[in-house]
Amino acid sequence: MRDKVKVFALGGLDERGKNLIVVEINDDIFILDAGNKHPDKTLPGVDLIIPDYKYLLDNKDRVKAYLVSHGHNEQIGAIPFMYKYIKAPIYCSKATATMIDSYGLQYLRKPMTYNFNIVNPSDDVVIDGHKVHFFQTCHSMICSSGIAIDTDGGAIVYSGDFIVEYNDTEGHNHDLKKLSQIADNDVLLLMTESSGADNLGYASPAHKLTPTLNRVLFESKGRTYIAIFDKNIYGLEEILRFATANNKKIAFYNDFVREMYERLSNCGLYIPGKNVIISNDELLRVKESDLIIVMMEEGEHAFEMISDLARGEIDDKRFIISPNDSFLVACPPQSGLEIIATSAIDDLYRTGASITNLSRKTYISMTAREDDLKALISMLKPKYYLPVSGEYRHLLANAMLAVHMGNMYSHRNVFIIDNGMVVEINDGVAKLTNEKIQNGNLMVDGIGVGDVKSEVITDRQKLSEDGVIIAALAVSLAQKEIIAGPDIQMRGFVFLKESESILREITKLLVETINNALKKNTSLEDAKIVFTEKATRYIKKEIGRFPMVVPIVEIID
């Protein structure tokens, strides 16, 4: 009997992050990456969002392995939460295993024992009779891989994140030899990342920081500060190599970059020459023009860190920027971060230092662009093509570039699907089925997963946008009277000059409502509901806001 294959995503389609691809071969399930994404401002108090993995939980006995491409949170962030319930072996590089371990410890706050099967980035393994090929990719995280799973109809190939790069280092090798070996056999289905598919050309060489480092360091009369995003391990290695080659010293500005360096130093990260990295206690002993200070953080926190430093709002005054210093901002903001980034850059210019701010046009992320994708398609020549990992416009751009490559691809063998939609392959023929797998978002709040309901989010939004009124008093049911209070606290929604009249009216409404309930022997819980409605209407009428109203009635007898 020929293999029956099903492919679907539980995350990562029509969105950024939260990547999770499922490949079923007969009765065996393989999980290809399991990541998270960070919430936007509409989800206050939520730490992370991970895919709804109920389908995998219901079929956990069929899950044979997690196959993980690399150690970015979009690929690994859900694994610590899922692994507690779905304990399949994890096949990944040592660097990726290290990141999973530390990520789980960060959010679960206690160590977990994983069944890691460490593979080199281009190893072959056999899992329950299925041959799996890893092929190393060039990406911003060290030791990244694509993944190919053999079936009797050809290989199912998942590119992971990659760029085409022919002259790179051991930890970021674009393994053409291994790709050609996979191409020698039939490729049944190719899945490639899509987030850069709407950009022309190749990513290389605009992903390299070294040419800018040469110019900035040559011109700098004082210290050189360099800020990069947390995902950019490739950029960190470039800085380490540059310092070694040019007799410069490196100091780590924050704990984040220091911990990242220490975490990956035994996993393939480039180790600089002796005495290149100095402690912060040695900062004032190094000639300023020989000193590179590396700053590393994620997302908006990177720009908050830059602003704090530029304004001098830091505890360690050894890092104060002087007009002789140079500052290289090598963290071009993604969509949604432009405002905070612009403010941070403005703060930097006020220091008088020499500022170099790299844009997304001059310094691009290490994700596949149009020609990178075309090169992989041309080499592997898949029978079917499935764009993954990106918003809908990215998926569409990826599909269209394949169709425009020639007669080999059309709507008959190029699929655009959404999370939960299933592509089924029988006897070498792929089709989109009517099956719909449950999918969605699980919100992580602290160590709780999936217990943040929409009502909780609504309440948090009201708190963050319109503030809160807490109205408390104590009553005696025996005496049928208020014996303490009321105490009214208002936060986050009213100016001081308006608060006195509002406070008087809220107090009056609470006393009248509770006294009326005590007099008529009606439910105090119902009275609290009545008070909440009256107070909400009053605030809406007076200032047009909708604060959360929290009445507290303590019964004392």
mmCIF file of N, CA, C and O in Angstrom, residues 382-469:
data_model
loop_
_atom_site.group_PDB
_atom_site.id
_atom_site.type_symbol
_atom_site.label_atom_id
_atom_site.label_comp_id
_atom_site.label_asym_id
_atom_site.label_seq_id
_atom_site.Cartn_x
_atom_site.Cartn_y
_atom_site.Cartn_z
ATOM 1 N N PRO A 382 9.894 20.560 -7.144
ATOM 2 C CA PRO A 382 8.834 19.788 -6.489
ATOM 3 C C PRO A 382 7.627 19.582 -7.399
ATOM 4 O O PRO A 382 7.322 20.422 -8.255
ATOM 5 N N LYS A 383 6.937 18.467 -7.188
ATOM 6 C CA LYS A 383 5.708 18.218 -7.932
ATOM 7 C C LYS A 383 4.601 19.157 -7.471
ATOM 8 O O LYS A 383 3.796 19.633 -8.278
ATOM 9 N N TYR A 384 4.580 19.444 -6.155
ATOM 10 C CA TYR A 384 3.587 20.365 -5.581
ATOM 11 C C TYR A 384 4.311 21.396 -4.718
ATOM 12 O O TYR A 384 5.372 21.114 -4.151
ATOM 13 N N TYR A 385 3.696 22.569 -4.613
ATOM 14 C CA TYR A 385 4.338 23.687 -3.916
ATOM 15 C C TYR A 385 3.345 24.307 -2.939
ATOM 16 O O TYR A 385 2.187 24.578 -3.299
ATOM 17 N N LEU A 386 3.803 24.529 -1.690
ATOM 18 C CA LEU A 386 2.930 25.050 -0.643
ATOM 19 C C LEU A 386 3.645 26.146 0.140
ATOM 20 O O LEU A 386 4.523 25.858 0.954
ATOM 21 N N PRO A 387 3.316 27.418 -0.085
ATOM 22 C CA PRO A 387 3.895 28.497 0.722
ATOM 23 C C PRO A 387 3.405 28.415 2.167
ATOM 24 O O PRO A 387 2.224 28.163 2.420
ATOM 25 N N VAL A 388 4.304 28.635 3.106
ATOM 26 C CA VAL A 388 3.956 28.652 4.528
ATOM 27 C C VAL A 388 4.633 29.853 5.181
ATOM 28 O O VAL A 388 5.432 30.545 4.560
ATOM 29 N N SER A 389 4.295 30.104 6.442
ATOM 30 C CA SER A 389 4.982 31.082 7.283
ATOM 31 C C SER A 389 4.916 32.502 6.714
ATOM 32 O O SER A 389 5.842 32.964 6.060
ATOM 33 N N GLY A 390 3.799 33.178 6.978
ATOM 34 C CA GLY A 390 3.665 34.563 6.545
ATOM 35 C C GLY A 390 2.221 35.001 6.505
ATOM 36 O O GLY A 390 1.298 34.181 6.614
ATOM 37 N N GLU A 391 2.029 36.298 6.378
ATOM 38 C CA GLU A 391 0.691 36.850 6.208
ATOM 39 C C GLU A 391 0.169 36.479 4.814
ATOM 40 O O GLU A 391 0.923 36.042 3.949
ATOM 41 N N TYR A 392 -1.126 36.704 4.588
ATOM 42 C CA TYR A 392 -1.728 36.243 3.335
ATOM 43 C C TYR A 392 -1.027 36.849 2.113
ATOM 44 O O TYR A 392 -0.789 36.147 1.120
ATOM 45 N N ARG A 393 -0.685 38.130 2.188
ATOM 46 C CA ARG A 393 -0.026 38.758 1.034
ATOM 47 C C ARG A 393 1.320 38.086 0.741
ATOM 48 O O ARG A 393 1.739 38.004 -0.417
ATOM 49 N N HIS A 394 1.993 37.623 1.791
ATOM 50 C CA HIS A 394 3.262 36.920 1.582
ATOM 51 C C HIS A 394 3.033 35.552 0.946
ATOM 52 O O HIS A 394 3.773 35.152 0.033
ATOM 53 N N LEU A 395 2.015 34.836 1.445
ATOM 54 C CA LEU A 395 1.698 33.525 0.876
ATOM 55 C C LEU A 395 1.337 33.661 -0.603
ATOM 56 O O LEU A 395 1.766 32.863 -1.442
ATOM 57 N N LEU A 396 0.537 34.684 -0.912
ATOM 58 C CA LEU A 396 0.121 34.907 -2.297
ATOM 59 C C LEU A 396 1.315 35.256 -3.180
ATOM 60 O O LEU A 396 1.452 34.732 -4.294
ATOM 61 N N ALA A 397 2.197 36.143 -2.682
ATOM 62 C CA ALA A 397 3.386 36.516 -3.466
ATOM 63 C C ALA A 397 4.266 35.293 -3.721
ATOM 64 O O ALA A 397 4.803 35.122 -4.820
ATOM 65 N N ASN A 398 4.403 34.434 -2.732
ATOM 66 C CA ASN A 398 5.208 33.226 -2.872
ATOM 67 C C ASN A 398 4.601 32.289 -3.914
ATOM 68 O O ASN A 398 5.304 31.736 -4.770
ATOM 69 N N ALA A 399 3.285 32.119 -3.848
ATOM 70 C CA ALA A 399 2.607 31.251 -4.825
ATOM 71 C C ALA A 399 2.741 31.812 -6.237
ATOM 72 O O ALA A 399 3.016 31.072 -7.194
ATOM 73 N N MET A 400 2.581 33.122 -6.389
ATOM 74 C CA MET A 400 2.624 33.736 -7.711
ATOM 75 C C MET A 400 4.008 33.674 -8.335
ATOM 76 O O MET A 400 4.142 33.495 -9.550
ATOM 77 N N LEU A 401 5.058 33.790 -7.517
ATOM 78 C CA LEU A 401 6.405 33.716 -8.112
ATOM 79 C C LEU A 401 6.670 32.317 -8.658
ATOM 80 O O LEU A 401 7.346 32.163 -9.681
ATOM 81 N N ALA A 402 6.099 31.293 -8.004
ATOM 82 C CA ALA A 402 6.243 29.928 -8.529
ATOM 83 C C ALA A 402 5.492 29.788 -9.849
ATOM 84 O O ALA A 402 6.015 29.227 -10.825
ATOM 85 N N VAL A 403 4.260 30.304 -9.888
ATOM 86 C CA VAL A 403 3.443 30.208 -11.105
ATOM 87 C C VAL A 403 4.116 30.935 -12.267
ATOM 88 O O VAL A 403 4.079 30.474 -13.414
ATOM 89 N N HIS A 404 4.766 32.046 -11.978
ATOM 90 C CA HIS A 404 5.392 32.845 -13.033
ATOM 91 C C HIS A 404 6.731 32.281 -13.490
ATOM 92 O O HIS A 404 7.344 32.815 -14.428
ATOM 93 N N MET A 405 7.196 31.201 -12.865
ATOM 94 C CA MET A 405 8.471 30.616 -13.281
ATOM 95 C C MET A 405 8.356 29.820 -14.576
ATOM 96 O O MET A 405 9.360 29.491 -15.190
ATOM 97 N N GLY A 406 7.147 29.488 -14.984
ATOM 98 C CA GLY A 406 7.000 28.751 -16.243
ATOM 99 C C GLY A 406 5.856 27.767 -16.195
ATOM 100 O O GLY A 406 5.000 27.816 -15.313
ATOM 101 N N ASN A 407 5.837 26.850 -17.166
ATOM 102 C CA ASN A 407 4.709 25.931 -17.326
ATOM 103 C C ASN A 407 4.630 24.854 -16.246
ATOM 104 O O ASN A 407 3.632 24.132 -16.150
ATOM 105 N N MET A 408 5.668 24.737 -15.443
ATOM 106 C CA MET A 408 5.698 23.657 -14.460
ATOM 107 C C MET A 408 4.672 23.845 -13.347
ATOM 108 O O MET A 408 4.192 22.878 -12.756
ATOM 109 N N TYR A 409 4.307 25.111 -13.033
ATOM 110 C CA TYR A 409 3.427 25.381 -11.892
ATOM 111 C C TYR A 409 2.218 26.208 -12.297
ATOM 112 O O TYR A 409 2.318 27.136 -13.105
ATOM 113 N N SER A 410 1.093 25.857 -11.691
ATOM 114 C CA SER A 410 -0.167 26.561 -11.934
ATOM 115 C C SER A 410 -1.043 26.367 -10.705
ATOM 116 O O SER A 410 -0.604 25.811 -9.687
ATOM 117 N N HIS A 411 -2.296 26.791 -10.814
ATOM 118 C CA HIS A 411 -3.221 26.632 -9.693
ATOM 119 C C HIS A 411 -3.484 25.158 -9.381
ATOM 120 O O HIS A 411 -3.997 24.827 -8.311
ATOM 121 N N ARG A 412 -3.110 24.270 -10.283
ATOM 122 C CA ARG A 412 -3.348 22.837 -10.062
ATOM 123 C C ARG A 412 -2.343 22.204 -9.100
ATOM 124 O O ARG A 412 -2.650 21.188 -8.475
ATOM 125 N N ASN A 413 -1.163 22.775 -9.000
ATOM 126 C CA ASN A 413 -0.169 22.170 -8.111
ATOM 127 C C ASN A 413 0.498 23.169 -7.161
ATOM 128 O O ASN A 413 1.496 22.847 -6.522
ATOM 129 N N VAL A 414 -0.036 24.375 -7.066
ATOM 130 C CA VAL A 414 0.425 25.359 -6.085
ATOM 131 C C VAL A 414 -0.753 25.680 -5.165
ATOM 132 O O VAL A 414 -1.815 26.103 -5.626
ATOM 133 N N PHE A 415 -0.576 25.478 -3.861
ATOM 134 C CA PHE A 415 -1.673 25.646 -2.913
ATOM 135 C C PHE A 415 -1.447 26.871 -2.033
ATOM 136 O O PHE A 415 -0.325 27.161 -1.613
ATOM 137 N N ILE A 416 -2.531 27.595 -1.770
ATOM 138 C CA ILE A 416 -2.543 28.603 -0.703
ATOM 139 C C ILE A 416 -3.629 28.171 0.274
ATOM 140 O O ILE A 416 -4.805 28.081 -0.095
ATOM 141 N N ILE A 417 -3.221 27.870 1.496
ATOM 142 C CA ILE A 417 -4.189 27.379 2.472
ATOM 143 C C ILE A 417 -4.135 28.231 3.735
ATOM 144 O O ILE A 417 -3.230 29.051 3.922
ATOM 145 N N ASP A 418 -5.106 28.024 4.604
ATOM 146 C CA ASP A 418 -5.148 28.689 5.897
ATOM 147 C C ASP A 418 -4.884 27.648 6.979
ATOM 148 O O ASP A 418 -4.924 26.440 6.726
ATOM 149 N N ASN A 419 -4.631 28.122 8.187
ATOM 150 C CA ASN A 419 -4.438 27.198 9.302
ATOM 151 C C ASN A 419 -5.626 26.252 9.408
ATOM 152 O O ASN A 419 -6.779 26.680 9.357
ATOM 153 N N GLY A 420 -5.356 24.975 9.574
ATOM 154 C CA GLY A 420 -6.400 23.975 9.736
ATOM 155 C C GLY A 420 -6.876 23.335 8.456
ATOM 156 O O GLY A 420 -7.532 22.282 8.496
ATOM 157 N N MET A 421 -6.587 23.930 7.297
ATOM 158 C CA MET A 421 -6.954 23.321 6.014
ATOM 159 C C MET A 421 -5.959 22.212 5.672
ATOM 160 O O MET A 421 -4.769 22.311 5.985
ATOM 161 N N VAL A 422 -6.454 21.152 5.039
ATOM 162 C CA VAL A 422 -5.653 19.936 4.852
ATOM 163 C C VAL A 422 -5.380 19.679 3.375
ATOM 164 O O VAL A 422 -6.305 19.663 2.546
ATOM 165 N N VAL A 423 -4.100 19.483 3.058
ATOM 166 C CA VAL A 423 -3.689 18.979 1.745
ATOM 167 C C VAL A 423 -3.417 17.492 1.902
ATOM 168 O O VAL A 423 -2.600 17.087 2.738
ATOM 169 N N GLU A 424 -4.102 16.681 1.124
ATOM 170 C CA GLU A 424 -3.953 15.224 1.201
ATOM 171 C C GLU A 424 -3.319 14.715 -0.077
ATOM 172 O O GLU A 424 -3.666 15.155 -1.181
ATOM 173 N N ILE A 425 -2.371 13.773 0.059
ATOM 174 C CA ILE A 425 -1.675 13.216 -1.103
ATOM 175 C C ILE A 425 -1.860 11.703 -1.102
ATOM 176 O O ILE A 425 -1.421 11.020 -0.179
ATOM 177 N N ASN A 426 -2.533 11.212 -2.119
ATOM 178 C CA ASN A 426 -2.748 9.775 -2.302
ATOM 179 C C ASN A 426 -2.250 9.373 -3.681
ATOM 180 O O ASN A 426 -2.571 10.028 -4.679
ATOM 181 N N ASP A 427 -1.476 8.293 -3.740
ATOM 182 C CA ASP A 427 -0.940 7.797 -5.013
ATOM 183 C C ASP A 427 -0.251 8.903 -5.803
ATOM 184 O O ASP A 427 -0.367 8.991 -7.030
ATOM 185 N N GLY A 428 0.441 9.782 -5.083
ATOM 186 C CA GLY A 428 1.204 10.839 -5.740
ATOM 187 C C GLY A 428 0.383 12.012 -6.219
ATOM 188 O O GLY A 428 0.911 12.925 -6.859
ATOM 189 N N VAL A 429 -0.928 12.041 -5.919
ATOM 190 C CA VAL A 429 -1.811 13.130 -6.358
ATOM 191 C C VAL A 429 -2.266 13.916 -5.131
ATOM 192 O O VAL A 429 -2.820 13.346 -4.178
ATOM 193 N N ALA A 430 -2.034 15.230 -5.139
ATOM 194 C CA ALA A 430 -2.398 16.083 -4.012
ATOM 195 C C ALA A 430 -3.691 16.836 -4.311
ATOM 196 O O ALA A 430 -3.942 17.258 -5.441
ATOM 197 N N LYS A 431 -4.500 16.993 -3.273
ATOM 198 C CA LYS A 431 -5.721 17.780 -3.400
ATOM 199 C C LYS A 431 -6.051 18.410 -2.063
ATOM 200 O O LYS A 431 -5.651 17.924 -1.000
ATOM 201 N N LEU A 432 -6.797 19.490 -2.129
ATOM 202 C CA LEU A 432 -7.272 20.158 -0.926
ATOM 203 C C LEU A 432 -8.575 19.493 -0.502
ATOM 204 O O LEU A 432 -9.508 19.366 -1.300
ATOM 205 N N THR A 433 -8.660 19.049 0.750
ATOM 206 C CA THR A 433 -9.843 18.334 1.219
ATOM 207 C C THR A 433 -10.814 19.292 1.909
ATOM 208 O O THR A 433 -10.514 20.461 2.137
ATOM 209 N N ASN A 434 -11.972 18.762 2.259
ATOM 210 C CA ASN A 434 -12.958 19.537 3.009
ATOM 211 C C ASN A 434 -12.740 19.446 4.514
ATOM 212 O O ASN A 434 -13.464 20.082 5.285
ATOM 213 N N GLU A 435 -11.760 18.643 4.932
ATOM 214 C CA GLU A 435 -11.493 18.478 6.362
ATOM 215 C C GLU A 435 -10.947 19.787 6.945
ATOM 216 O O GLU A 435 -10.168 20.500 6.311
ATOM 217 N N LYS A 436 -11.377 20.107 8.149
ATOM 218 C CA LYS A 436 -10.905 21.311 8.834
ATOM 219 C C LYS A 436 -10.457 20.933 10.244
ATOM 220 O O LYS A 436 -11.247 20.479 11.061
ATOM 221 N N ILE A 437 -9.178 21.097 10.503
ATOM 222 C CA ILE A 437 -8.605 20.750 11.803
ATOM 223 C C ILE A 437 -8.769 21.936 12.751
ATOM 224 O O ILE A 437 -8.532 23.091 12.370
ATOM 225 N N GLN A 438 -9.173 21.651 13.983
ATOM 226 C CA GLN A 438 -9.308 22.729 14.968
ATOM 227 C C GLN A 438 -7.993 23.457 15.129
ATOM 228 O O GLN A 438 -6.931 22.851 15.272
ATOM 229 N N ASN A 439 -8.059 24.779 15.109
ATOM 230 C CA ASN A 439 -6.858 25.587 15.275
ATOM 231 C C ASN A 439 -7.250 26.914 15.900
ATOM 232 O O ASN A 439 -8.423 27.214 16.061
ATOM 233 N N GLY A 440 -6.272 27.701 16.237
ATOM 234 C CA GLY A 440 -6.542 29.010 16.830
ATOM 235 C C GLY A 440 -5.406 29.409 17.750
ATOM 236 O O GLY A 440 -4.279 28.914 17.636
ATOM 237 N N ASN A 441 -5.711 30.309 18.675
ATOM 238 C CA ASN A 441 -4.706 30.848 19.577
ATOM 239 C C ASN A 441 -4.944 30.357 21.002
ATOM 240 O O ASN A 441 -6.087 30.348 21.481
ATOM 241 N N LEU A 442 -3.876 29.967 21.661
ATOM 242 C CA LEU A 442 -3.895 29.759 23.104
ATOM 243 C C LEU A 442 -3.040 30.856 23.718
ATOM 244 O O LEU A 442 -1.882 31.048 23.333
ATOM 245 N N MET A 443 -3.622 31.596 24.646
ATOM 246 C CA MET A 443 -2.910 32.711 25.253
ATOM 247 C C MET A 443 -2.227 32.262 26.531
ATOM 248 O O MET A 443 -2.832 31.615 27.382
ATOM 249 N N VAL A 444 -0.957 32.632 26.660
ATOM 250 C CA VAL A 444 -0.160 32.277 27.827
ATOM 251 C C VAL A 444 -0.063 33.504 28.718
ATOM 252 O O VAL A 444 0.420 34.556 28.300
ATOM 253 N N ASP A 445 -0.532 33.352 29.951
ATOM 254 C CA ASP A 445 -0.531 34.434 30.935
ATOM 255 C C ASP A 445 0.169 33.905 32.173
ATOM 256 O O ASP A 445 -0.395 33.079 32.895
ATOM 257 N N GLY A 446 1.423 34.346 32.410
ATOM 258 C CA GLY A 446 2.205 33.723 33.470
ATOM 259 C C GLY A 446 2.543 32.307 33.061
ATOM 260 O O GLY A 446 3.084 32.060 31.993
ATOM 261 N N ILE A 447 2.174 31.331 33.898
ATOM 262 C CA ILE A 447 2.394 29.933 33.546
ATOM 263 C C ILE A 447 1.093 29.271 33.132
ATOM 264 O O ILE A 447 1.047 28.067 32.881
ATOM 265 N N GLY A 448 0.009 30.047 33.065
ATOM 266 C CA GLY A 448 -1.271 29.505 32.616
ATOM 267 C C GLY A 448 -1.360 29.519 31.102
ATOM 268 O O GLY A 448 -0.970 30.486 30.453
ATOM 269 N N VAL A 449 -1.885 28.449 30.534
ATOM 270 C CA VAL A 449 -2.019 28.327 29.084
ATOM 271 C C VAL A 449 -3.488 28.117 28.741
ATOM 272 O O VAL A 449 -4.117 27.171 29.217
ATOM 273 N N GLY A 450 -4.043 29.021 27.936
ATOM 274 C CA GLY A 450 -5.395 28.829 27.434
ATOM 275 C C GLY A 450 -6.489 29.184 28.413
ATOM 276 O O GLY A 450 -7.669 28.997 28.108
ATOM 277 N N ASP A 451 -6.122 29.725 29.604
ATOM 278 C CA ASP A 451 -7.166 30.048 30.568
ATOM 279 C C ASP A 451 -7.490 31.541 30.596
ATOM 280 O O ASP A 451 -8.185 32.016 31.480
ATOM 281 N N VAL A 452 -6.966 32.289 29.626
ATOM 282 C CA VAL A 452 -7.300 33.702 29.498
ATOM 283 C C VAL A 452 -8.446 33.827 28.505
ATOM 284 O O VAL A 452 -8.251 33.737 27.302
ATOM 285 N N LYS A 453 -9.644 33.988 28.983
ATOM 286 C CA LYS A 453 -10.830 34.024 28.141
ATOM 287 C C LYS A 453 -11.072 35.433 27.601
ATOM 288 O O LYS A 453 -10.501 36.411 28.068
ATOM 289 N N SER A 454 -11.968 35.532 26.641
ATOM 290 C CA SER A 454 -12.238 36.823 25.995
ATOM 291 C C SER A 454 -12.767 37.838 26.995
ATOM 292 O O SER A 454 -12.500 39.035 26.882
ATOM 293 N N GLU A 455 -13.540 37.356 28.006
ATOM 294 C CA GLU A 455 -14.080 38.277 29.002
ATOM 295 C C GLU A 455 -12.948 38.914 29.820
ATOM 296 O O GLU A 455 -12.994 40.096 30.165
ATOM 297 N N VAL A 456 -11.912 38.110 30.107
ATOM 298 C CA VAL A 456 -10.764 38.628 30.852
ATOM 299 C C VAL A 456 -10.033 39.677 30.025
ATOM 300 O O VAL A 456 -9.629 40.718 30.534
ATOM 301 N N ILE A 457 -9.838 39.393 28.739
ATOM 302 C CA ILE A 457 -9.168 40.348 27.862
ATOM 303 C C ILE A 457 -9.966 41.641 27.781
ATOM 304 O O ILE A 457 -9.407 42.751 27.830
ATOM 305 N N THR A 458 -11.303 41.537 27.670
ATOM 306 C CA THR A 458 -12.142 42.738 27.625
ATOM 307 C C THR A 458 -11.965 43.567 28.883
ATOM 308 O O THR A 458 -11.840 44.810 28.830
ATOM 309 N N ASP A 459 -11.955 42.902 30.040
ATOM 310 C CA ASP A 459 -11.761 43.625 31.293
ATOM 311 C C ASP A 459 -10.403 44.318 31.327
ATOM 312 O O ASP A 459 -10.284 45.472 31.770
ATOM 313 N N ARG A 460 -9.368 43.630 30.843
ATOM 314 C CA ARG A 460 -8.031 44.230 30.853
ATOM 315 C C ARG A 460 -7.958 45.424 29.900
ATOM 316 O O ARG A 460 -7.280 46.414 30.178
ATOM 317 N N GLN A 461 -8.644 45.309 28.767
ATOM 318 C CA GLN A 461 -8.666 46.434 27.835
ATOM 319 C C GLN A 461 -9.337 47.640 28.468
ATOM 320 O O GLN A 461 -8.886 48.782 28.307
ATOM 321 N N LYS A 462 -10.430 47.412 29.187
ATOM 322 C CA LYS A 462 -11.120 48.512 29.867
ATOM 323 C C LYS A 462 -10.206 49.143 30.908
ATOM 324 O O LYS A 462 -10.156 50.363 31.063
ATOM 325 N N LEU A 463 -9.465 48.301 31.631
ATOM 326 C CA LEU A 463 -8.548 48.824 32.632
ATOM 327 C C LEU A 463 -7.465 49.685 31.997
ATOM 328 O O LEU A 463 -7.136 50.764 32.491
ATOM 329 N N SER A 464 -6.899 49.204 30.876
ATOM 330 C CA SER A 464 -5.794 49.916 30.240
ATOM 331 C C SER A 464 -6.253 51.169 29.510
ATOM 332 O O SER A 464 -5.521 52.146 29.422
ATOM 333 N N GLU A 465 -7.478 51.163 29.010
ATOM 334 C CA GLU A 465 -7.955 52.285 28.199
ATOM 335 C C GLU A 465 -8.789 53.286 28.994
ATOM 336 O O GLU A 465 -8.688 54.491 28.788
ATOM 337 N N ASP A 466 -9.649 52.801 29.911
ATOM 338 C CA ASP A 466 -10.615 53.678 30.573
ATOM 339 C C ASP A 466 -10.502 53.701 32.086
ATOM 340 O O ASP A 466 -11.284 54.366 32.753
ATOM 341 N N GLY A 467 -9.565 52.947 32.658
ATOM 342 C CA GLY A 467 -9.367 53.017 34.089
ATOM 343 C C GLY A 467 -10.329 52.162 34.890
ATOM 344 O O GLY A 467 -11.066 51.333 34.351
ATOM 345 N N VAL A 468 -10.342 52.398 36.217
ATOM 346 C CA VAL A 468 -11.137 51.560 37.112
ATOM 347 C C VAL A 468 -11.672 52.391 38.280
ATOM 348 O O VAL A 468 -11.031 53.347 38.730
ATOM 349 N N ILE A 469 -12.881 52.028 38.726
ATOM 350 C CA ILE A 469 -13.462 52.565 39.960
ATOM 351 C C ILE A 469 -13.680 51.391 40.908
ATOM 352 O O ILE A 469 -14.352 50.421 40.561
#
